[in-house]
Short mmCIF file of C-alpha atoms and ligand atoms in Angstrom, two decimals:
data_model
loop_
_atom_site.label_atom_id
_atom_site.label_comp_id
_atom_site.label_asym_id
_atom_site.label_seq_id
_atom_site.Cartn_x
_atom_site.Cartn_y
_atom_site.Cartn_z
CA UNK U 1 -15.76 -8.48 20.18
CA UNK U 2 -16.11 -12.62 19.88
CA UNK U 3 -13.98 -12.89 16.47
CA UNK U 4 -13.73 -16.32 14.82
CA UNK U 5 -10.79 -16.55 12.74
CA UNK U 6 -11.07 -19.34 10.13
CA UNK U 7 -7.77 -20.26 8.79
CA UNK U 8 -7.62 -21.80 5.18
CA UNK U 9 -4.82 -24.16 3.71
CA UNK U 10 -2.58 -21.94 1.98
CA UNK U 11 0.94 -20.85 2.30
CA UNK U 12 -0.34 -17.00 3.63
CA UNK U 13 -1.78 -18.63 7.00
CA UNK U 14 1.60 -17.33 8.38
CA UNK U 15 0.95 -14.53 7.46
CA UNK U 16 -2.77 -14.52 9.53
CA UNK U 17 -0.64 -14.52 12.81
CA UNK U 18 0.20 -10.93 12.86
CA UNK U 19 -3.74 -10.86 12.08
CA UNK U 20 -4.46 -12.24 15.07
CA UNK U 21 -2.19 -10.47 16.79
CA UNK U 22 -3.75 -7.52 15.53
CA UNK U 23 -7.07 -8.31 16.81
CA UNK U 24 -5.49 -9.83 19.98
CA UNK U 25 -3.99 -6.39 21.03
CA UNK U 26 -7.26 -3.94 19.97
CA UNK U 27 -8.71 -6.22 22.85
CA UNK U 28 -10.71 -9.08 20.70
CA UNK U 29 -11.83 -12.45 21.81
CA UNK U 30 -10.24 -14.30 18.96
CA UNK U 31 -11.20 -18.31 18.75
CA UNK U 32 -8.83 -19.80 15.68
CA UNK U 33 -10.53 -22.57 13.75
CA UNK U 34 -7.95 -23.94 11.24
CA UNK U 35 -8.50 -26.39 9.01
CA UNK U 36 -6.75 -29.83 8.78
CA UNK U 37 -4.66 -28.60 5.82
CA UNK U 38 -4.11 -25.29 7.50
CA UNK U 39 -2.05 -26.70 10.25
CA UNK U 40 0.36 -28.19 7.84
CA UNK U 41 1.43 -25.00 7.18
CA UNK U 42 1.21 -23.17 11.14
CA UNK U 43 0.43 -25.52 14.08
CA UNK U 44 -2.34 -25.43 16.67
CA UNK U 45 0.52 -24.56 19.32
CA UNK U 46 0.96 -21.29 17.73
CA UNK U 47 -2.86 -20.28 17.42
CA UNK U 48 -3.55 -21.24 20.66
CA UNK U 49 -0.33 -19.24 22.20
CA UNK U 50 -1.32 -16.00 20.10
CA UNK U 51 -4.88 -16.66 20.81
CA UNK U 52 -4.94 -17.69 24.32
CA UNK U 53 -7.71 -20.14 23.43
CA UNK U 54 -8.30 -23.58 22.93
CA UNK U 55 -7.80 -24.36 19.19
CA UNK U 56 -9.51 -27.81 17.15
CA UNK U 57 -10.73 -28.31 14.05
CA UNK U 58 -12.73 -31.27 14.40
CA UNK U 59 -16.57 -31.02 15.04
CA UNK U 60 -16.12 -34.66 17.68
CA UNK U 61 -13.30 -32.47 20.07
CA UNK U 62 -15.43 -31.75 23.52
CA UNK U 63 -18.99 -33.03 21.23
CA UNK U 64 -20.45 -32.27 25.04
CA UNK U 65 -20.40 -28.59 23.81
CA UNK U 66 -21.38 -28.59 20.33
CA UNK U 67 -18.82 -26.24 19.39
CA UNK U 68 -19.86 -25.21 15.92
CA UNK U 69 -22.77 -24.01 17.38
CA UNK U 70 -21.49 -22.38 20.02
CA UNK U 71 -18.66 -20.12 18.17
CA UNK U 72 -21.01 -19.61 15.01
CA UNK U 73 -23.82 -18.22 17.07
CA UNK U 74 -20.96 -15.91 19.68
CA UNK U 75 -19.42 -15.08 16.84
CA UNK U 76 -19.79 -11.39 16.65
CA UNK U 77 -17.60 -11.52 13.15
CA UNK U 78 -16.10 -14.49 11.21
CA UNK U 79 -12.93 -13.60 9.54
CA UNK U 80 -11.45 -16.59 6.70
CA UNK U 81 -8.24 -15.58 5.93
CA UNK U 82 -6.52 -16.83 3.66
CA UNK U 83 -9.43 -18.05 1.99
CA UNK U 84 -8.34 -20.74 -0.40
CA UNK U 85 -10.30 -22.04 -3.87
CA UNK U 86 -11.53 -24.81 -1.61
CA UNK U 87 -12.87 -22.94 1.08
CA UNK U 88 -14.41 -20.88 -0.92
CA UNK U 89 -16.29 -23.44 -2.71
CA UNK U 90 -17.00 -25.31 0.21
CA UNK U 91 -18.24 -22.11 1.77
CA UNK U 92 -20.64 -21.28 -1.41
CA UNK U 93 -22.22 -24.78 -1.58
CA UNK U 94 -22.90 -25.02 2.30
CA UNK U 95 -20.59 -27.96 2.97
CA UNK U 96 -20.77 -28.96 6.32
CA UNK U 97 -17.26 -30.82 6.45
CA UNK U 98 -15.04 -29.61 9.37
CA UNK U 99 -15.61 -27.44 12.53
CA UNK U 100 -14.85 -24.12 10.40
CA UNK U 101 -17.30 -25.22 7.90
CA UNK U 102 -19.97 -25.87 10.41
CA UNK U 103 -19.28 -22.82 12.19
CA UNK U 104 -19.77 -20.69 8.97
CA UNK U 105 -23.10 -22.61 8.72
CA UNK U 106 -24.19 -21.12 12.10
CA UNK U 107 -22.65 -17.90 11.59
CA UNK U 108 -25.95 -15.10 12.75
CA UNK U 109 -22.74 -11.93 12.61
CA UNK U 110 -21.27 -10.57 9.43
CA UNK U 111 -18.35 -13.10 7.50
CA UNK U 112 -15.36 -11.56 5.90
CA UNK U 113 -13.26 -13.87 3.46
CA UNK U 114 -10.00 -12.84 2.25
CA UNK U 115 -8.87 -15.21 -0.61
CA UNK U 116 -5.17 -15.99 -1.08
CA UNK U 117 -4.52 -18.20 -4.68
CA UNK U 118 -2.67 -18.36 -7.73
CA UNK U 119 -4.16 -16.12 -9.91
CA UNK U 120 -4.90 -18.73 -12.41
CA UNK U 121 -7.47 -20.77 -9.67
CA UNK U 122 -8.65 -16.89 -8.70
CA UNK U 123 -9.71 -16.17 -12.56
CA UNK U 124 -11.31 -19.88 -12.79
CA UNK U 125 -14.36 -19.47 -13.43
CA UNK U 126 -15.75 -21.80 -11.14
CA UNK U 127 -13.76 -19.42 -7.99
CA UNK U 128 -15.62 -16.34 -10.05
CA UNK U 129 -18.98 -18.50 -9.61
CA UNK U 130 -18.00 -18.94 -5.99
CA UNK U 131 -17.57 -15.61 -4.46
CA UNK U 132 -20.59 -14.30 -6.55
CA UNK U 133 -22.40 -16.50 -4.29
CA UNK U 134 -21.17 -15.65 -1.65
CA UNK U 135 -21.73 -12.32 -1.92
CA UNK U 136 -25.14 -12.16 -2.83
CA UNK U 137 -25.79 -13.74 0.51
CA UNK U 138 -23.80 -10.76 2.14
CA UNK U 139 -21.11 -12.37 3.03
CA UNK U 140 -17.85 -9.97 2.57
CA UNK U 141 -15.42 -11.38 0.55
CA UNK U 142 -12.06 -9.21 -0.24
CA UNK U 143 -10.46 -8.66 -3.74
CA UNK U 144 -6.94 -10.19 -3.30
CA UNK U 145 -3.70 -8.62 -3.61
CA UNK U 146 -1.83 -8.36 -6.50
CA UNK U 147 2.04 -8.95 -6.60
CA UNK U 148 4.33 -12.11 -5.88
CA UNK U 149 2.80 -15.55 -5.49
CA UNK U 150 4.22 -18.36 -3.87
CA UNK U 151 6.25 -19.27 -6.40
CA UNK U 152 8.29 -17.33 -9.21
CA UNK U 153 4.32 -16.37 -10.54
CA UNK U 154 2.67 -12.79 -9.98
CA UNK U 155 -0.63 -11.45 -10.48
CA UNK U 156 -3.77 -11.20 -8.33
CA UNK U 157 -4.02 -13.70 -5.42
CA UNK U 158 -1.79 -12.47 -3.11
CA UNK U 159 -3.45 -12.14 0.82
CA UNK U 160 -3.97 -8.68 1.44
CA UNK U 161 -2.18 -7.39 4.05
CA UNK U 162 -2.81 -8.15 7.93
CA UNK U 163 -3.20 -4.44 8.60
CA UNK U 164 -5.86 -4.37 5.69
CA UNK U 165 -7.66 -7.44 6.85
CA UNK U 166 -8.28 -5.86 9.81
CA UNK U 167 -9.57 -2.97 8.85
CA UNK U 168 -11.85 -4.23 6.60
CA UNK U 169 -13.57 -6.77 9.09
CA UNK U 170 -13.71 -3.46 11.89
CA UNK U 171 -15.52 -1.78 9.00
CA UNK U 172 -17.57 -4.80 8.41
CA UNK U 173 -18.34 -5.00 12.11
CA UNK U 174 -19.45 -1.72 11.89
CA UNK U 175 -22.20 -2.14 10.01
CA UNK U 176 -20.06 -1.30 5.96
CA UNK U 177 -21.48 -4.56 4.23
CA UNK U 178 -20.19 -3.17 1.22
CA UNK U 179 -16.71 -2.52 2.53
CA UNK U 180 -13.70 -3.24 -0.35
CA UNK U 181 -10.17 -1.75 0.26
CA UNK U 182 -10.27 1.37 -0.92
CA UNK U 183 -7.73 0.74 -3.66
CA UNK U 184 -8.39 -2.49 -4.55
CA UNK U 185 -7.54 -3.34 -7.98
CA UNK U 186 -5.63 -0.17 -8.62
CA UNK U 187 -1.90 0.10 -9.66
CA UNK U 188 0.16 3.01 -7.17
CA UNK U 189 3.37 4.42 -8.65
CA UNK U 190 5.22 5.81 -5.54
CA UNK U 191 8.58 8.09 -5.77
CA UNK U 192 10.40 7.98 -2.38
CA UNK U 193 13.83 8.96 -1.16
CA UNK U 194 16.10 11.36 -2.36
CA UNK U 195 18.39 11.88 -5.28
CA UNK U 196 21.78 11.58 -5.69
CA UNK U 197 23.50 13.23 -8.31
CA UNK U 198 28.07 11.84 -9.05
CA UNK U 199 30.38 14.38 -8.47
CA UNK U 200 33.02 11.95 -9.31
CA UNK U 201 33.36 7.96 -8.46
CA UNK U 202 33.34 8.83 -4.49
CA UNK U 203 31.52 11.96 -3.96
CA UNK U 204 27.78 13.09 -5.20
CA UNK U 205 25.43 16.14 -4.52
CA UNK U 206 22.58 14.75 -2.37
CA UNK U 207 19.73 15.58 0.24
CA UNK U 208 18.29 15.09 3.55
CA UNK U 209 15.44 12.94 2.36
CA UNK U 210 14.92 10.03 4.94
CA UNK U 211 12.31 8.24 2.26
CA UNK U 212 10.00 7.60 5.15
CA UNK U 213 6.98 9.42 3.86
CA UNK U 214 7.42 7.87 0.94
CA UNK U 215 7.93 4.57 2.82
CA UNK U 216 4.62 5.54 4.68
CA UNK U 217 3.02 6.13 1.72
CA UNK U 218 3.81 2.79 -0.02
CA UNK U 219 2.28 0.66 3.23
CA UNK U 220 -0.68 2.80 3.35
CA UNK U 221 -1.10 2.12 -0.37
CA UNK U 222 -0.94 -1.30 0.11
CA UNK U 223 -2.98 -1.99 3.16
CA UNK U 224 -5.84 -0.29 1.16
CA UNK U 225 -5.43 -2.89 -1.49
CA UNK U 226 -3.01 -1.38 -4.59
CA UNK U 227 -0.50 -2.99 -6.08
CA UNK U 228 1.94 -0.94 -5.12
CA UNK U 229 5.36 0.06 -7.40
CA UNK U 230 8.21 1.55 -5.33
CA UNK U 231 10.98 3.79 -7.30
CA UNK U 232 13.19 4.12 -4.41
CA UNK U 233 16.17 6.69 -4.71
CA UNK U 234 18.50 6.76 -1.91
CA UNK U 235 16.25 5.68 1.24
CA UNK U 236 17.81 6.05 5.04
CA UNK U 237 14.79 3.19 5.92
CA UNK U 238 14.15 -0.06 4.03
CA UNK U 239 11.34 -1.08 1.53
CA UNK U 240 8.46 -2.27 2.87
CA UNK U 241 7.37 -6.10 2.11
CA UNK U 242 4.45 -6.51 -0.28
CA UNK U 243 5.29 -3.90 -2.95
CA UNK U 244 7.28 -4.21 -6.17
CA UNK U 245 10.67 -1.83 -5.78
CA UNK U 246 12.68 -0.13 -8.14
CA UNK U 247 15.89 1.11 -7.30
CA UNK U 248 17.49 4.55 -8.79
CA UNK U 249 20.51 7.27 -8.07
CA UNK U 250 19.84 9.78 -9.74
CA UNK U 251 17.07 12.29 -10.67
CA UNK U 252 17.74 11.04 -14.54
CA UNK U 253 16.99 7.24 -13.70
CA UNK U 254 14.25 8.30 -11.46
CA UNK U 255 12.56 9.88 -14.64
CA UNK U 256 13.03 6.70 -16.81
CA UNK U 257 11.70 4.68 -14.17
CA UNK U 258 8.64 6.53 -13.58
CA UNK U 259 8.02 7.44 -16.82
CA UNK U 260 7.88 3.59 -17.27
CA UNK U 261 5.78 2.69 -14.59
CA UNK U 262 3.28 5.44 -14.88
CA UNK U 263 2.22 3.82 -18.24
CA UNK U 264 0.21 1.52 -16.51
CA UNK U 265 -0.75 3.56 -13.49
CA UNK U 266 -3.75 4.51 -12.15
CA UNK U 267 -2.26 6.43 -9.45
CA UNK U 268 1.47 7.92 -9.77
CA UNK U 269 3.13 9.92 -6.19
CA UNK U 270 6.21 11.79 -6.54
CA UNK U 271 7.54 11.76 -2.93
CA UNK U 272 10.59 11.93 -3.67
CA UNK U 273 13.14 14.60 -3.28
CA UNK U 274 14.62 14.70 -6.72
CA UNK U 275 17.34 16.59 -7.25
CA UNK U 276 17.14 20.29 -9.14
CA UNK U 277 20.15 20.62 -10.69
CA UNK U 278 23.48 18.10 -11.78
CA UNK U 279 26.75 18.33 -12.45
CA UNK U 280 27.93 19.11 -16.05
CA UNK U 281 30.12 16.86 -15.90
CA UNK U 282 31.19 13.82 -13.52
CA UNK U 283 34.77 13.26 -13.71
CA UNK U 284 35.51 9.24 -14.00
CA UNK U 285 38.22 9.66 -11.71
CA UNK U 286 38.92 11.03 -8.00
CA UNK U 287 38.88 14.86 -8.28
CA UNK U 288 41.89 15.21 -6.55
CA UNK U 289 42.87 18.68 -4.72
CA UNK U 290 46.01 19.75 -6.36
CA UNK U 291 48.23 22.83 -5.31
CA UNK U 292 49.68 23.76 -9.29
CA UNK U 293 45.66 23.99 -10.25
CA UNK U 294 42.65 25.97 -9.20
CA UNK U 295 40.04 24.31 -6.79
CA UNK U 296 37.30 23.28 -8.50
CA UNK U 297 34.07 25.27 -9.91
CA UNK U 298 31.44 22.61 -9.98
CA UNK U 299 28.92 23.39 -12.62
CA UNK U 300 25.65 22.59 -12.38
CA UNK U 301 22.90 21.84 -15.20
CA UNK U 302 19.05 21.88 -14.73
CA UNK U 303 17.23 17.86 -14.19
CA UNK U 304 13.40 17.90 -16.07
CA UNK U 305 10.93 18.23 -14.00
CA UNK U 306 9.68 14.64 -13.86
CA UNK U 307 6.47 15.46 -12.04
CA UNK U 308 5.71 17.98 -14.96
CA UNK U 309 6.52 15.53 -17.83
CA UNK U 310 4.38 13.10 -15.72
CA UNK U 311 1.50 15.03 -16.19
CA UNK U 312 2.36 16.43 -20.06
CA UNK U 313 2.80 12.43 -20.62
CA UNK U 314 -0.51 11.88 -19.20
CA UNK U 315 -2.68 14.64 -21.08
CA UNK U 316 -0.70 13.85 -23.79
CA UNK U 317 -3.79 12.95 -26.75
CA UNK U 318 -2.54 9.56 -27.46
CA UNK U 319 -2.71 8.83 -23.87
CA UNK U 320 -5.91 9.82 -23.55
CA UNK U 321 -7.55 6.56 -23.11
CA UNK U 322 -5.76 4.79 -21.29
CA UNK U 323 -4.33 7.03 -18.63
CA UNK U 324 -7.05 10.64 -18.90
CA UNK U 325 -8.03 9.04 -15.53
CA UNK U 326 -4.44 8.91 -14.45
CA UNK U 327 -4.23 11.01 -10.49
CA UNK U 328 -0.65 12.55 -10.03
CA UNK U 329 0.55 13.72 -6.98
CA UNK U 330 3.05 16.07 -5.96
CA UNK U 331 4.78 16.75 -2.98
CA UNK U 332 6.22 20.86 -1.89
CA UNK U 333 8.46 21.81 0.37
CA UNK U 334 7.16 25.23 1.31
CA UNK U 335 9.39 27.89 3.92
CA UNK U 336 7.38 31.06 2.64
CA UNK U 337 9.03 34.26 2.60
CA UNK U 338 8.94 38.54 2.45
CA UNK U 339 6.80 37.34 -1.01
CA UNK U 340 4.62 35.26 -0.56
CA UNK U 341 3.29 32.53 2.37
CA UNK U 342 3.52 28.91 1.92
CA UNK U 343 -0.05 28.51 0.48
CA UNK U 344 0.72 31.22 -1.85
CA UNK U 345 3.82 29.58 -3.51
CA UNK U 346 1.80 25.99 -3.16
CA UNK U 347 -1.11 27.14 -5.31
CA UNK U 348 1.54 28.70 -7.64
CA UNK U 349 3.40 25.61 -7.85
CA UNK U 350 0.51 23.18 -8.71
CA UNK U 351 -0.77 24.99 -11.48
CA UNK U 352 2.81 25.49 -12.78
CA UNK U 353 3.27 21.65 -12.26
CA UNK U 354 -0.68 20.83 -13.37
CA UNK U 355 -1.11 17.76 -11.36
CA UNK U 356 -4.09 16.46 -9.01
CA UNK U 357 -3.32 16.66 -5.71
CA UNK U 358 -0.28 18.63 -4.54
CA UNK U 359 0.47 17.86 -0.74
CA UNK U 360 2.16 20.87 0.93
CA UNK U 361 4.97 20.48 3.93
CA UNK U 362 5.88 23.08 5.23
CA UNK U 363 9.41 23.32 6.25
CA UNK U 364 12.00 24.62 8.67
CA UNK U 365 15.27 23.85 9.12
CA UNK U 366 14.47 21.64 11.99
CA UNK U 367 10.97 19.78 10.08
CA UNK U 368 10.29 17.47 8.22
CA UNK U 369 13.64 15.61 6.63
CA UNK U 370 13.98 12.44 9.06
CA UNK U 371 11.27 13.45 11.26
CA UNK U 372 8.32 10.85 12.06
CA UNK U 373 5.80 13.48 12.34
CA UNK U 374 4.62 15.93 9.59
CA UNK U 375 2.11 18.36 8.96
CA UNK U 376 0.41 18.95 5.52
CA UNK U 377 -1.71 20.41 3.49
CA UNK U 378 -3.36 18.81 0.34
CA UNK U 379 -4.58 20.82 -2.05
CA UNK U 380 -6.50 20.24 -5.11
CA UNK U 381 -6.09 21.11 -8.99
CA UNK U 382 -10.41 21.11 -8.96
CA UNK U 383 -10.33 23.87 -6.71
CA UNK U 384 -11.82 22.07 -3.92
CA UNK U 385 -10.85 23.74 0.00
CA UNK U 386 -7.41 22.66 1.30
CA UNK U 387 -7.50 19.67 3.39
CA UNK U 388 -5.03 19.80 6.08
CA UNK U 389 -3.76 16.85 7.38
CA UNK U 390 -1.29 16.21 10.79
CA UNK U 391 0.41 13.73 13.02
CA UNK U 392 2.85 10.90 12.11
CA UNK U 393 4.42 9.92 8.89
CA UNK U 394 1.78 7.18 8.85
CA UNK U 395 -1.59 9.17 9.71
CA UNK U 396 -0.07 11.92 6.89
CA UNK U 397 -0.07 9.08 4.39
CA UNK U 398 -3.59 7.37 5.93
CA UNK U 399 -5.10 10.92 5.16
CA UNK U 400 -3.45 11.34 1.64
CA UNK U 401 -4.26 7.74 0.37
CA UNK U 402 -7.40 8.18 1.23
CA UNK U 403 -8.05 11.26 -0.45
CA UNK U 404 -6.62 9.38 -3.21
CA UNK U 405 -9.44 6.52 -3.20
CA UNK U 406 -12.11 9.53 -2.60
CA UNK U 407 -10.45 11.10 -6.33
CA UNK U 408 -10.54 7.84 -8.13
CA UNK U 409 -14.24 6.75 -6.66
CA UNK U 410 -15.72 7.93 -10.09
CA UNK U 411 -13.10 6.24 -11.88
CA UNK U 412 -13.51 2.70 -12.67
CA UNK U 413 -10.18 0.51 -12.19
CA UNK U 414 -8.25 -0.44 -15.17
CA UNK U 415 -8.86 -3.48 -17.26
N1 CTP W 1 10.01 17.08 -8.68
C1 CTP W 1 10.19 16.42 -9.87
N2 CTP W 1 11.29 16.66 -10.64
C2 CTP W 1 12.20 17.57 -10.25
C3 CTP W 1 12.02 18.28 -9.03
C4 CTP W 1 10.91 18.01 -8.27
O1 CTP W 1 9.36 15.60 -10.24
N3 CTP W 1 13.25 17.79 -11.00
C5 CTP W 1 8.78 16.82 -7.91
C6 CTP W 1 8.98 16.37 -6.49
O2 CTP W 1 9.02 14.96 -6.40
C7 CTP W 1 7.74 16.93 -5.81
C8 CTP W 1 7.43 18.18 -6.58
O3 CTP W 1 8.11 18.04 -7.84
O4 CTP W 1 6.62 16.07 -5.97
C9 CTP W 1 7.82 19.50 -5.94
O5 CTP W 1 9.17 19.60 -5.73
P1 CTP W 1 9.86 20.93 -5.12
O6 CTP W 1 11.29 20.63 -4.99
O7 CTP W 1 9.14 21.40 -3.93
O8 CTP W 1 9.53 21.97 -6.23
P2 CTP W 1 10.43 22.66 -7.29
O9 CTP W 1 9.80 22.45 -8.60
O10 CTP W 1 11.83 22.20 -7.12
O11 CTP W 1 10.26 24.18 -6.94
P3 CTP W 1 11.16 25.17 -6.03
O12 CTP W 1 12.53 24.56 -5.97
O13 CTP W 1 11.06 26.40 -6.78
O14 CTP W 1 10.47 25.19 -4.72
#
């Protein structure tokens, strides 16, 4: 394809390199048409080095080939990103002011904008005005992101992710006029990691979890649009950028923490491997092995069942307005045995556990814990016929957030 990627004046237009890159390496024609106040922020040098193409901005560079005309009408797609208040408004009231401006003008292929702002100038109601506009003339324009702004300030504006950008304008170039991130405007509570319950000052009960489904989960999240809220227990891989993270030990802070963020959830995952059982006690010094004593008996003491008080806290009647919509997800770690198979003890598990979705590994000794590739199935509290789902840690979670936006597609977003 002939892509045109307008870049606006914001802060995110770093950000729009790994776009282009993006579009560079699926084998796209990109032309990059910043604007003046764009390349305060990233130079022409880098566009045209990523791009391999000339790069200008003014409508009097090489007049001999009327280049506004020229890109808008090749243009198979125009993608704006970030698309600033300005542009915006410029783009609704057909200014004609710069080369991207022209070329938008000229545009004959579908236009995808994704905005980038403080959330105050997003909310203005002169922005709102703007992209209505805009899209009642079919032209795409994204919901931002919510989560940090430039500054110390939070809230909707942020760019959406390169990796969402991107597959929003394929979509678009597809034909899906109508395309929005799939979870645009929702709020993701996502459990990763495993456990780790003190022994003593140095030593703890723990597991294999590598957190990188969990990890997987929280990018595929965000590249379809959530706001994304990471309660990370101990992780062998690192947060991803782009979503809020909460740090925990053990399976008692990882309740708290959940408990709080699924209050204003739409969507809550427990991908985490939370410890079963404690210690009684942890002993605020060394346990130290001693030859006038007897070793050690460690005993151990259940941990609630957070996914289970999840759910009780959701059906719970006072809840009922603000979170009946609430999805919950669990995770299983099936082996099967002489009782029963692994979809046997799954169903058994999510109606003992009552939540949505329940997304079924199943494991051997040599699958799944620090392993990129995974096999699942998801099955359904409705009823509705397991869904399996294979391949990397990152298709899993593709396949599971998106049966998470098909869920919610009768629920509207919160307010
Ligand atoms: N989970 C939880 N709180 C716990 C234990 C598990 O919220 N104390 C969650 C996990 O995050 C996962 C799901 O429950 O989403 C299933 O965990 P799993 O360990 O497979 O199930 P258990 O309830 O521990 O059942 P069993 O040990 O009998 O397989």
């Amino acid at each position: 394809m002939r892509i045109v990627l307008g870049v606006g004046g914001g802060i995110a237009a770093y950000k729009v390199a790994s776009l282009l890159r993006l579009f560079t390496e699926a084998g796209h024609n990109v032309t990059v048409i910043p604007t003046e106040a764009a390349t305060r922020f990233v130079g022409v040098a880098t566009w045209e080095a990523l791009s391999g193409n000339p790069v200008s901005n003014s409508v009097f560079d090489d007049v001999h080939q009327v280049n506004h005309v020229r890109l808008g009408h090749e243009a198979d797609l125009i993608v704006v990103a970030p698309a600033t208040a300005d542009l915006l408004a410029r783009a609704a009231t057909g200014q004609a002011s710069d080369l991207l401006t022209n070329t938008l003008l000229m545009a004959r292929g579908p236009v995808l904008f994704a905005p980038a702002m403080h959330t105050e100038m997003w909310q203005h109601a002169a922005t709102r005005a703007n992209v209505e506009t805009l899209r009642s003339r079919g032209v795409a324009v994204l919901e931002p992101a919510s989560g940090r702004l430039t500054g110390a300030d939070s809230g909707p504006g942020r760019l959406p992710e390169p990796e969402a950008i991107f597959d929003a304008a394929l979509a678009l170039a597809q034909g899906q006029s109508d395309y929005q991130l799939p979870l645009a405007g929702r709020t993701v509570t996502i459990s990763a990691g495993g456990t780790r319950e003190p022994l003593d000052p140095v030593r703890f009960l723990g597991n294999r979890s590598s957190g990188k489904q969990g990890v997987a989960l929280a990018v595929a999240a965000r590249n379809a649009g959530a706001t994304v809220r990471l309660i990370a227990a101990h992780m062998d891989v690192p947060a991803p950028a782009g979503v809020d993270v909460v740090t925990v030990e053990t399976a008692l802070q990882l309740r708290e923490a959940a408990l709080a963020a699924a209050a204003d959830s739409d969507v809550v995952i427990m991908a985490a491997a939370v410890a079963d059982f404690r210690p009684a006690e942890i002993s605020g010094t060394k346990i130290k092995k001693r030859d006038d004593t007897a070793d050690p008996v460690i005993t151990l003491v259940r941990n609630p069942d957070i996914l289970q008080e999840l759910v009780e806290a959701r059906n719970a009647p006072e809840n009922r307005v603000d979170r009946g919509n609430q999805l919950i997800v669990g995770f299983a770690a099936e082996t099967g045995d002489g009782q029963g198979d692994v979809l046997a003890y799954a169903g058994a598990k999510l109606k003992r556990k009552g939540c949505d979705l329940l997304v079924v590994n199943h494991v051997g000794t040599d699958k799944v814990f620090g392993q990129d590739t995974n096999s699942v199935v998801i099955l359904a509290r409705s009823g509705a016929e397991p869904q399996l789902a294979a391949g990397s840690k990152t298709e899993v979670s593709a396949a599971v957030i998106t049966r998470v936006g098909q869920e919610l597609n009768h629920v509207s977003p919160r307010a």
